[in-house]
PDB file of C-alpha atoms in Angstrom:
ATOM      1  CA  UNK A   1       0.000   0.000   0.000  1.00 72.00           C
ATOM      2  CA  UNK A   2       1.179   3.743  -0.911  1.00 81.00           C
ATOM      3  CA  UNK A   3       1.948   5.610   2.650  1.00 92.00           C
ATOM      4  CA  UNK A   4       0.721   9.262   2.131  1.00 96.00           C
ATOM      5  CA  UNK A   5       1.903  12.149   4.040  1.00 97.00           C
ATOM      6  CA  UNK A   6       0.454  15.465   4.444  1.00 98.00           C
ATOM      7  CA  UNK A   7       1.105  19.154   5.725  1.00 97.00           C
ATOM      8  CA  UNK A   8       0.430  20.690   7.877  1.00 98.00           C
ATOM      9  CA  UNK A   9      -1.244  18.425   9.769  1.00 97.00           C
ATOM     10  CA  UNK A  10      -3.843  21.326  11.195  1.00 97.00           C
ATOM     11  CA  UNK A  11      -3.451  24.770  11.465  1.00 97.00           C
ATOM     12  CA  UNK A  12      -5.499  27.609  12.424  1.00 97.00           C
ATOM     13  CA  UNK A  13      -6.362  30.723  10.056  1.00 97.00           C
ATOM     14  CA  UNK A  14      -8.194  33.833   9.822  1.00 97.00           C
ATOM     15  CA  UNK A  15     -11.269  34.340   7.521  1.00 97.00           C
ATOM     16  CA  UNK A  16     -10.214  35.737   4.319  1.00 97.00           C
ATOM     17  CA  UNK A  17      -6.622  34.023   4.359  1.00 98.00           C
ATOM     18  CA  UNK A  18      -5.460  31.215   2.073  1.00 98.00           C
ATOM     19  CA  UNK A  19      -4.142  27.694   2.856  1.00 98.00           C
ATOM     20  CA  UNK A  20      -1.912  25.152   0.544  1.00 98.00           C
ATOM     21  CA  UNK A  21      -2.226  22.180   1.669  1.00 98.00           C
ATOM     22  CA  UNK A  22       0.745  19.392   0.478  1.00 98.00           C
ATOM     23  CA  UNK A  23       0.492  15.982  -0.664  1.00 98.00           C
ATOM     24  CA  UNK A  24       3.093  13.610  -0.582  1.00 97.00           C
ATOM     25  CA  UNK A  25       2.889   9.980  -1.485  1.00 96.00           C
ATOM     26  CA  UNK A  26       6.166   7.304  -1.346  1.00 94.00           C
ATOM     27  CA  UNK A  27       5.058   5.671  -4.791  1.00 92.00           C
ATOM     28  CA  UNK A  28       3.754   6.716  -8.462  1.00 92.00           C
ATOM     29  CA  UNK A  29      -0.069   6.662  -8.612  1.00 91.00           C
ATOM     30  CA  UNK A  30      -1.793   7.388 -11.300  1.00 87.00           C
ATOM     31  CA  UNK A  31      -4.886   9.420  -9.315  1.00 89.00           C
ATOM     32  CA  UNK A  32      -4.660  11.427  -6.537  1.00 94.00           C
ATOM     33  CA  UNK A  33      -7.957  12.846  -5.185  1.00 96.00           C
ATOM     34  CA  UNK A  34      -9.002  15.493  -2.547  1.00 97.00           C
ATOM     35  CA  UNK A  35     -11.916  15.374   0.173  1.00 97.00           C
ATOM     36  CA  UNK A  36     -13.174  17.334   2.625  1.00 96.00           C
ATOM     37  CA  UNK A  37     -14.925  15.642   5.879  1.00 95.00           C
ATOM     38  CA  UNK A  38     -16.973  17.809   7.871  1.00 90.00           C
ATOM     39  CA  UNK A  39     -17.313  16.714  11.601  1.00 83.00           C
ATOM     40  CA  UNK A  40     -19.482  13.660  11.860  1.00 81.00           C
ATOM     41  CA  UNK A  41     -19.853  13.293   8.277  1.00 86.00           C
ATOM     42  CA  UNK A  42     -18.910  11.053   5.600  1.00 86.00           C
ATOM     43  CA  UNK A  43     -16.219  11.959   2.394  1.00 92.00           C
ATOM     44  CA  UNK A  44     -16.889  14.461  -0.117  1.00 93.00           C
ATOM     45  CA  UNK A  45     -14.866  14.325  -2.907  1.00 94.00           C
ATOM     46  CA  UNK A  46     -13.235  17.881  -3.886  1.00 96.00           C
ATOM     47  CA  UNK A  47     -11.656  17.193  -6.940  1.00 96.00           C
ATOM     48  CA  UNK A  48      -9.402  14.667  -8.984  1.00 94.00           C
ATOM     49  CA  UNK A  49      -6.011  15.569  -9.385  1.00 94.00           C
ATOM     50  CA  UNK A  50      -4.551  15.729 -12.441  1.00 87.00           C
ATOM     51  CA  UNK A  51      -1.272  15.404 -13.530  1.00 87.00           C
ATOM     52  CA  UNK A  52      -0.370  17.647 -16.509  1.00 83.00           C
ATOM     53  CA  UNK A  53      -3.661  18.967 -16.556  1.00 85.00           C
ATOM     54  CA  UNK A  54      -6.422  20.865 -14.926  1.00 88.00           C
ATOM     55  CA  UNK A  55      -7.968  19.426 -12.145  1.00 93.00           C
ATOM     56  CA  UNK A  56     -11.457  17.773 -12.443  1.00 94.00           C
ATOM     57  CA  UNK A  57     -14.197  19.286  -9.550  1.00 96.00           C
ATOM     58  CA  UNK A  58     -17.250  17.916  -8.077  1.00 94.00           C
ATOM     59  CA  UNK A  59     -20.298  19.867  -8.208  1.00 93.00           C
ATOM     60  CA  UNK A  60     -20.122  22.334  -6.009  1.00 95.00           C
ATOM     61  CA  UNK A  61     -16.641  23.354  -5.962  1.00 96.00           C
ATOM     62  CA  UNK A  62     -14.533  26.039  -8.162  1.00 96.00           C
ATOM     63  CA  UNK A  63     -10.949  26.053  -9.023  1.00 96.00           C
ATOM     64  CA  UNK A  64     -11.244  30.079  -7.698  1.00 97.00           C
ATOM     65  CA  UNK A  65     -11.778  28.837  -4.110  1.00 98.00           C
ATOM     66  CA  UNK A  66      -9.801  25.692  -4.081  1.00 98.00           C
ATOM     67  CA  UNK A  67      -6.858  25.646  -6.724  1.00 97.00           C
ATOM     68  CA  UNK A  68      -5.361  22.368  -7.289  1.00 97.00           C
ATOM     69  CA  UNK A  69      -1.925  21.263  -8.395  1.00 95.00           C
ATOM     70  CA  UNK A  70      -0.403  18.020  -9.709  1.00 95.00           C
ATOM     71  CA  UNK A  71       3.142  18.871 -10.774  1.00 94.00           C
ATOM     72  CA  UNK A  72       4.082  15.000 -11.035  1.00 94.00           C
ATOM     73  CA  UNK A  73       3.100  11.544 -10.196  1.00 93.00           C
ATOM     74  CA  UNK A  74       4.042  11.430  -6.455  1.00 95.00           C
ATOM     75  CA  UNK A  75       2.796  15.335  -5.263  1.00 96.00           C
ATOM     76  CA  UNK A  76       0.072  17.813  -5.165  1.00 97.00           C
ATOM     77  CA  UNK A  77      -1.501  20.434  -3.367  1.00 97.00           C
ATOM     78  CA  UNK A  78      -4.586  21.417  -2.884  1.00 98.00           C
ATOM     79  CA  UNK A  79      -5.004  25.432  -1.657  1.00 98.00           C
ATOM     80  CA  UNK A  80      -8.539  26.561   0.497  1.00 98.00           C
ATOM     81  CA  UNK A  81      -8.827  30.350  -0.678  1.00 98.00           C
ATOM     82  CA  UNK A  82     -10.600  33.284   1.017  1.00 98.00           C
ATOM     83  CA  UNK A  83     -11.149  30.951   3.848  1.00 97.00           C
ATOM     84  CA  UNK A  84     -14.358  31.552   6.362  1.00 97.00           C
ATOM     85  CA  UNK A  85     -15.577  29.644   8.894  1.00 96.00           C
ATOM     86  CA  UNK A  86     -16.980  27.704   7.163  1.00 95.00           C
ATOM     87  CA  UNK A  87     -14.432  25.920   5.429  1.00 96.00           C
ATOM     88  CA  UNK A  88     -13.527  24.487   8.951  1.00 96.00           C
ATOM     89  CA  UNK A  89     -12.786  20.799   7.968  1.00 96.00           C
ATOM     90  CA  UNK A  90     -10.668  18.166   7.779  1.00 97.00           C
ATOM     91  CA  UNK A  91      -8.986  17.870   3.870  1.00 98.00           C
ATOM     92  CA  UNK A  92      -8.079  14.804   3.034  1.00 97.00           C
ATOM     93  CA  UNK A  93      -5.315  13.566   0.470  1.00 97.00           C
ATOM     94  CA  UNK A  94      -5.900  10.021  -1.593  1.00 96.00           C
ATOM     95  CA  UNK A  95      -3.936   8.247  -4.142  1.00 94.00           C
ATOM     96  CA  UNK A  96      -5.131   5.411  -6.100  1.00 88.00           C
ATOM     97  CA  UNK A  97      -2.375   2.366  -7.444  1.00 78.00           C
ATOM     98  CA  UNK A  98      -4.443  -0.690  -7.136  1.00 76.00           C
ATOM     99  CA  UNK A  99      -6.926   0.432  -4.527  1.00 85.00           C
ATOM    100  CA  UNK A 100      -7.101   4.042  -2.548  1.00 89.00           C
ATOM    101  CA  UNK A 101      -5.341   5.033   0.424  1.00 93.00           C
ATOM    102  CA  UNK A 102      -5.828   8.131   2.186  1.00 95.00           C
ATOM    103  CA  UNK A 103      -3.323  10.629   3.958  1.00 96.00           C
ATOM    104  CA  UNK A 104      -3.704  11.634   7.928  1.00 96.00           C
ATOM    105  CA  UNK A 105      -5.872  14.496   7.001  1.00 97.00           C
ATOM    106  CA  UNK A 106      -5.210  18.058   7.305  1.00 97.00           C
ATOM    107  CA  UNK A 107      -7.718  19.515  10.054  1.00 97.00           C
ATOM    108  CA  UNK A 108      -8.595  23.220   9.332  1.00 97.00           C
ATOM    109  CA  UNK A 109     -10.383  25.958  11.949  1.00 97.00           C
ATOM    110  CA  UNK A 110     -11.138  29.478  10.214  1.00 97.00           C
ATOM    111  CA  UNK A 111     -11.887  31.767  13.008  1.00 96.00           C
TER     112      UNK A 111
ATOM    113  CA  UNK B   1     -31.781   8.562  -3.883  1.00 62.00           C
ATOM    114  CA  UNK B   2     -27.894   8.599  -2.194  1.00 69.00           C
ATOM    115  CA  UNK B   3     -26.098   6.994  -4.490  1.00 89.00           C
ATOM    116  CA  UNK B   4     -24.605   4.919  -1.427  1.00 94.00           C
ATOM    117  CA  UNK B   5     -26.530   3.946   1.723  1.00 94.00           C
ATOM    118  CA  UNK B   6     -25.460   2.913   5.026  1.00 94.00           C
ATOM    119  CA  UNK B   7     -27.279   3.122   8.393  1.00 90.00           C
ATOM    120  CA  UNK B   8     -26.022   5.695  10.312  1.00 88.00           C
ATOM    121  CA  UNK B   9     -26.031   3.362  13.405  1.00 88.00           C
ATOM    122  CA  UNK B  10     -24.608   3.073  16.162  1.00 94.00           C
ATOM    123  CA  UNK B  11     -24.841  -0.730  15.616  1.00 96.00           C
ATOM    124  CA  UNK B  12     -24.018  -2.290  19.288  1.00 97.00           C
ATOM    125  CA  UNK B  13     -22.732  -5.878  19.355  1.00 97.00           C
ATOM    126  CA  UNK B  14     -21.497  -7.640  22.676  1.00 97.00           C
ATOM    127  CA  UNK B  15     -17.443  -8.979  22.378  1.00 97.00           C
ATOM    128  CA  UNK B  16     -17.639 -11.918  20.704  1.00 97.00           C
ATOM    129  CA  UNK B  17     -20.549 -11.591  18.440  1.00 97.00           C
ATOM    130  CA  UNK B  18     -20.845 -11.206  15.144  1.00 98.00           C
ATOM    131  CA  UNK B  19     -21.435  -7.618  13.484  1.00 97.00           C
ATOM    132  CA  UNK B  20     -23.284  -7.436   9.849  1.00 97.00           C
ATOM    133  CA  UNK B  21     -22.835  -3.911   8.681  1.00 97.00           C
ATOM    134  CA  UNK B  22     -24.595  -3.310   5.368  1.00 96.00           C
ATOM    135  CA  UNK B  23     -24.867  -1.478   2.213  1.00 96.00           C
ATOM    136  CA  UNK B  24     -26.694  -0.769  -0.861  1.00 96.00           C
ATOM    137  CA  UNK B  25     -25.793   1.548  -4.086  1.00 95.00           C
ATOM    138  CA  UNK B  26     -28.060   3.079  -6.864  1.00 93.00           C
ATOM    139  CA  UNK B  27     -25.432   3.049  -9.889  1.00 90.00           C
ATOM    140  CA  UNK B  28     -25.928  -0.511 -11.371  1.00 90.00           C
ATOM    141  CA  UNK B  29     -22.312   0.506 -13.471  1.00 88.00           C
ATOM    142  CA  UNK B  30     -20.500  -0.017 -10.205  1.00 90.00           C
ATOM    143  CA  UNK B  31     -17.694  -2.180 -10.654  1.00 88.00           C
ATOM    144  CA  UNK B  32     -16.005  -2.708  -7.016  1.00 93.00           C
ATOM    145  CA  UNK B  33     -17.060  -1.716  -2.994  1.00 95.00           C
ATOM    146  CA  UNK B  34     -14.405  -1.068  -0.345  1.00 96.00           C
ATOM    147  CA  UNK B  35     -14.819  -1.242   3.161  1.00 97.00           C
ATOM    148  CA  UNK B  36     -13.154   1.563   5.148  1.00 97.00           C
ATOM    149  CA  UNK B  37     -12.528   1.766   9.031  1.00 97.00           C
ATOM    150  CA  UNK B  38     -12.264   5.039  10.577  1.00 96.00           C
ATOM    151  CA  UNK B  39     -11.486   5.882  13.640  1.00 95.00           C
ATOM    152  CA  UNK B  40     -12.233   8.960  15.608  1.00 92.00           C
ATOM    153  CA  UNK B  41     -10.175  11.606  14.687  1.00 89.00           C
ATOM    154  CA  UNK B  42      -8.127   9.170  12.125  1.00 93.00           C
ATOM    155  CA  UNK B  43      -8.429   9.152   8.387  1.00 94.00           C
ATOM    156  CA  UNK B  44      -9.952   5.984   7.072  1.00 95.00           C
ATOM    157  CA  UNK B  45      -7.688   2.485   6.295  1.00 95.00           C
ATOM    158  CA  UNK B  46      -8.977   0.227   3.673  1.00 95.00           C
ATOM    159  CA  UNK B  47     -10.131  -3.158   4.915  1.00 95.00           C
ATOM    160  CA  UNK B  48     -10.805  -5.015   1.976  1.00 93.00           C
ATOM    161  CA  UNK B  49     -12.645  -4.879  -1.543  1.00 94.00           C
ATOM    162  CA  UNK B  50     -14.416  -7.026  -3.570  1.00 95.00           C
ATOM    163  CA  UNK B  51     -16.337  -6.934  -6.932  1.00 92.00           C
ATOM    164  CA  UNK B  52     -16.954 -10.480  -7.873  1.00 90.00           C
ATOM    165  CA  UNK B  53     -20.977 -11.696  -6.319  1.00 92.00           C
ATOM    166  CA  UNK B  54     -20.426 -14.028  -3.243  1.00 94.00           C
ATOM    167  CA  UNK B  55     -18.624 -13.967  -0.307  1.00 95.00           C
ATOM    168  CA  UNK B  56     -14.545 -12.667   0.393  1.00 96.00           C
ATOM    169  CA  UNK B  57     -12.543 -13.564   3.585  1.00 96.00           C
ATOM    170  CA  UNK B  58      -9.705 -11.786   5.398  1.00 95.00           C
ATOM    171  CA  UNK B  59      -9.146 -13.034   8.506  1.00 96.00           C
ATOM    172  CA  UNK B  60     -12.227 -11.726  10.553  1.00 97.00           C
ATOM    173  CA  UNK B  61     -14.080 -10.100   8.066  1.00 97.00           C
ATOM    174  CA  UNK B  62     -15.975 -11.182   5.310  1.00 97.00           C
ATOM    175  CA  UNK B  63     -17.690  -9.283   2.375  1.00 97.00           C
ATOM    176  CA  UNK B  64     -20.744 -10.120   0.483  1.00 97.00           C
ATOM    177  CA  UNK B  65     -21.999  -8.587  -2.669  1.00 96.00           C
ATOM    178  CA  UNK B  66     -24.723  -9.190  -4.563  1.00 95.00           C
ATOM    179  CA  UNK B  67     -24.891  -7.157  -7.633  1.00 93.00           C
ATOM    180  CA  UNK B  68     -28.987  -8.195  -8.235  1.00 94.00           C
ATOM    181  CA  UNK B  69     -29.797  -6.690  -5.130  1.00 94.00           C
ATOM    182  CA  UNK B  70     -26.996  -4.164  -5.595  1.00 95.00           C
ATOM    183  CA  UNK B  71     -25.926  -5.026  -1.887  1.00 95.00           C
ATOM    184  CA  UNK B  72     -22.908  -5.537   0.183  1.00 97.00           C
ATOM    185  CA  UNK B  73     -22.247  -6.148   3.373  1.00 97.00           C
ATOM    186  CA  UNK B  74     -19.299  -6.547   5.980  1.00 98.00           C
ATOM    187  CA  UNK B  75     -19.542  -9.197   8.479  1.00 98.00           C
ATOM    188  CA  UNK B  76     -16.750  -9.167  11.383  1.00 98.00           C
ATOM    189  CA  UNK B  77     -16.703 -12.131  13.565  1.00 98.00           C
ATOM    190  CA  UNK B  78     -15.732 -12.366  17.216  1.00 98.00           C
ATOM    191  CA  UNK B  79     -15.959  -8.772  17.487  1.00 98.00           C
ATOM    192  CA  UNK B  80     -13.557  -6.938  19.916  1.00 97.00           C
ATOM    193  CA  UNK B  81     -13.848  -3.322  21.327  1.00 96.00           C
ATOM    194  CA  UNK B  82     -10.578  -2.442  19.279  1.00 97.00           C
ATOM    195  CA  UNK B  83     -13.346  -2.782  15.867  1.00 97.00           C
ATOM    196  CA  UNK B  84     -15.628  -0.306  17.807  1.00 97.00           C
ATOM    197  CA  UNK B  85     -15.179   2.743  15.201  1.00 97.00           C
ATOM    198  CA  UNK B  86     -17.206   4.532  11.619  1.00 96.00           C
ATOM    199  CA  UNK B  87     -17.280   2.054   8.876  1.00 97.00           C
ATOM    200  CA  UNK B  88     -17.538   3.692   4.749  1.00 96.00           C
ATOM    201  CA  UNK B  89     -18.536   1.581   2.260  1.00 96.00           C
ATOM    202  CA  UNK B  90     -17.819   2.902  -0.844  1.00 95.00           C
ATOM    203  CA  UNK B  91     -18.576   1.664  -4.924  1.00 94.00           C
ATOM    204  CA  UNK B  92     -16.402   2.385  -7.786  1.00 91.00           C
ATOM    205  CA  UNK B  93     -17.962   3.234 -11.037  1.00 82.00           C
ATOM    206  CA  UNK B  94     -14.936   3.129 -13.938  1.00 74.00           C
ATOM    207  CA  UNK B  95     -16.718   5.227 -16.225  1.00 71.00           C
ATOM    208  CA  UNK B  96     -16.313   7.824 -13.606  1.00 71.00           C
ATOM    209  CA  UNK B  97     -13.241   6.904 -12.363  1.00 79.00           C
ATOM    210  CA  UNK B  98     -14.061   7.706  -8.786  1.00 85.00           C
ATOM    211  CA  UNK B  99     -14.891   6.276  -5.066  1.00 89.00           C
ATOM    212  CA  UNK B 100     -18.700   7.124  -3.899  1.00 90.00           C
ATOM    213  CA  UNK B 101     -19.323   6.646  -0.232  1.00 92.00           C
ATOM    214  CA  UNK B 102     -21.533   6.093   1.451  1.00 93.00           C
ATOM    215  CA  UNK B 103     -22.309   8.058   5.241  1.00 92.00           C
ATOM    216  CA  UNK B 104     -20.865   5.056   7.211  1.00 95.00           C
ATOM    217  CA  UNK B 105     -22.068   3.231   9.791  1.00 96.00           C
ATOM    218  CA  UNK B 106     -21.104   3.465  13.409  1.00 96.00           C
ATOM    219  CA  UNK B 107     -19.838   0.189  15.650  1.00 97.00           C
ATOM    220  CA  UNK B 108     -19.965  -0.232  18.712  1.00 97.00           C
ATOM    221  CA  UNK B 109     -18.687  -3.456  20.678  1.00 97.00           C
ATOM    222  CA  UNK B 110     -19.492  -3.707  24.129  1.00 95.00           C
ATOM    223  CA  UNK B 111     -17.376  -5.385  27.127  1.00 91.00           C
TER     224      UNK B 111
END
């Protein structure tokens, strides 16, 4: 299984301020995907990271407030923009080889 | 219609007994369901997968699927308090390329 790291691991930012989150996983993979869990609820899948391309969003999210980047096979990053409250969450990396594996989760409070 | 359902729970079981946690999906293109533990406050570790209809063992778990009644379970035998945690199932559809989970199912197992 692909071990996936992530930073930082939580951090605490004012409304109106932007976050990059990072992405690291020991292997190639050919997807890596971003989620955000809200507290007591399930996975909701941000976007799909692309490599060498644009990423691909779920309805209801926009590159403008949550830019995406995929320089290679093994990295990306995933920024919250113009953060307010409620974008308090934990973001969560994933890569995909074989099956998908998820990072330790960035946890996010906007005050 | 979600296009995965789980009971929200919280299932109880006793240590010892068997717990059935179960599942059902909309998208009859659905080619494979995971089963995800996730701890409180932890990101969520794969369990096992299966996409053949029948039955798959690892070790104390088993998963079911039957594709007619677009249904899968996870059954963990001789339950221990260390299982006690939020359980995703989730379907893969290839023409989408993506995971869809469901809202997971709390487990508890009692001393």
């Amino acid at each position: 299984s692909a071990v996936i790291s992530q930073k930082p691991s939580r951090d605490i930012c004012q409304r109106g301020t932007s976050l990059t989150i990072q992405c690291q996983v020991d292997s190639q993979v050919t997807m890596m995907f971003w989620y955000r869990q809200q507290p007591g609820q399930s996975l909701t899948l941000i976007a799909t990271a692309n490599q060498g391309s644009e990423a691909t969003y779920e309805s209801g999210f926009v590159i403008d407030k949550f830019p995406i980047s995929r320089p290679n096979l093994t990295f990306s990053t995933l920024t919250v923009s113009n953060m307010s409250p409620e974008d308090s969450s934990i973001y969560l990396c994933s890569a995909q080889g074989n099956e998908q594996f998820f990072g330790p989760g960035t946890r996010l409070t906007v005050l | 219609q979600k296009e995965v359902e789980q009971n929200s729970g919280p299932l109880s079981v006793p240590e010892g007994a068997i717990a059935s946690l179960n599942c059902t999906y909309s998208d009859r293109g659905s080619q494979s369901f995971f089963w995800y533990r996730q701890y409180s406050g932890k990101s969520p570790e794969l369990i096992m997968f299966i996409y053949s209809n029948g039955d798959k063992e690892d070790g104390r778990f088993t998963a079911q699927l039957n594709k007619a009644s677009q249904y899968v379970s996870l059954l963990i035998r001789d339950s221990q308090p260390s299982d006690s945690a939020t359980y995703l199932c989730a379907a893969y559809t290839g023409t989408a390329s993506k995971l869809t989970f469901g809202t997971g199912t709390r487990l508890q197992v009692t001393l």
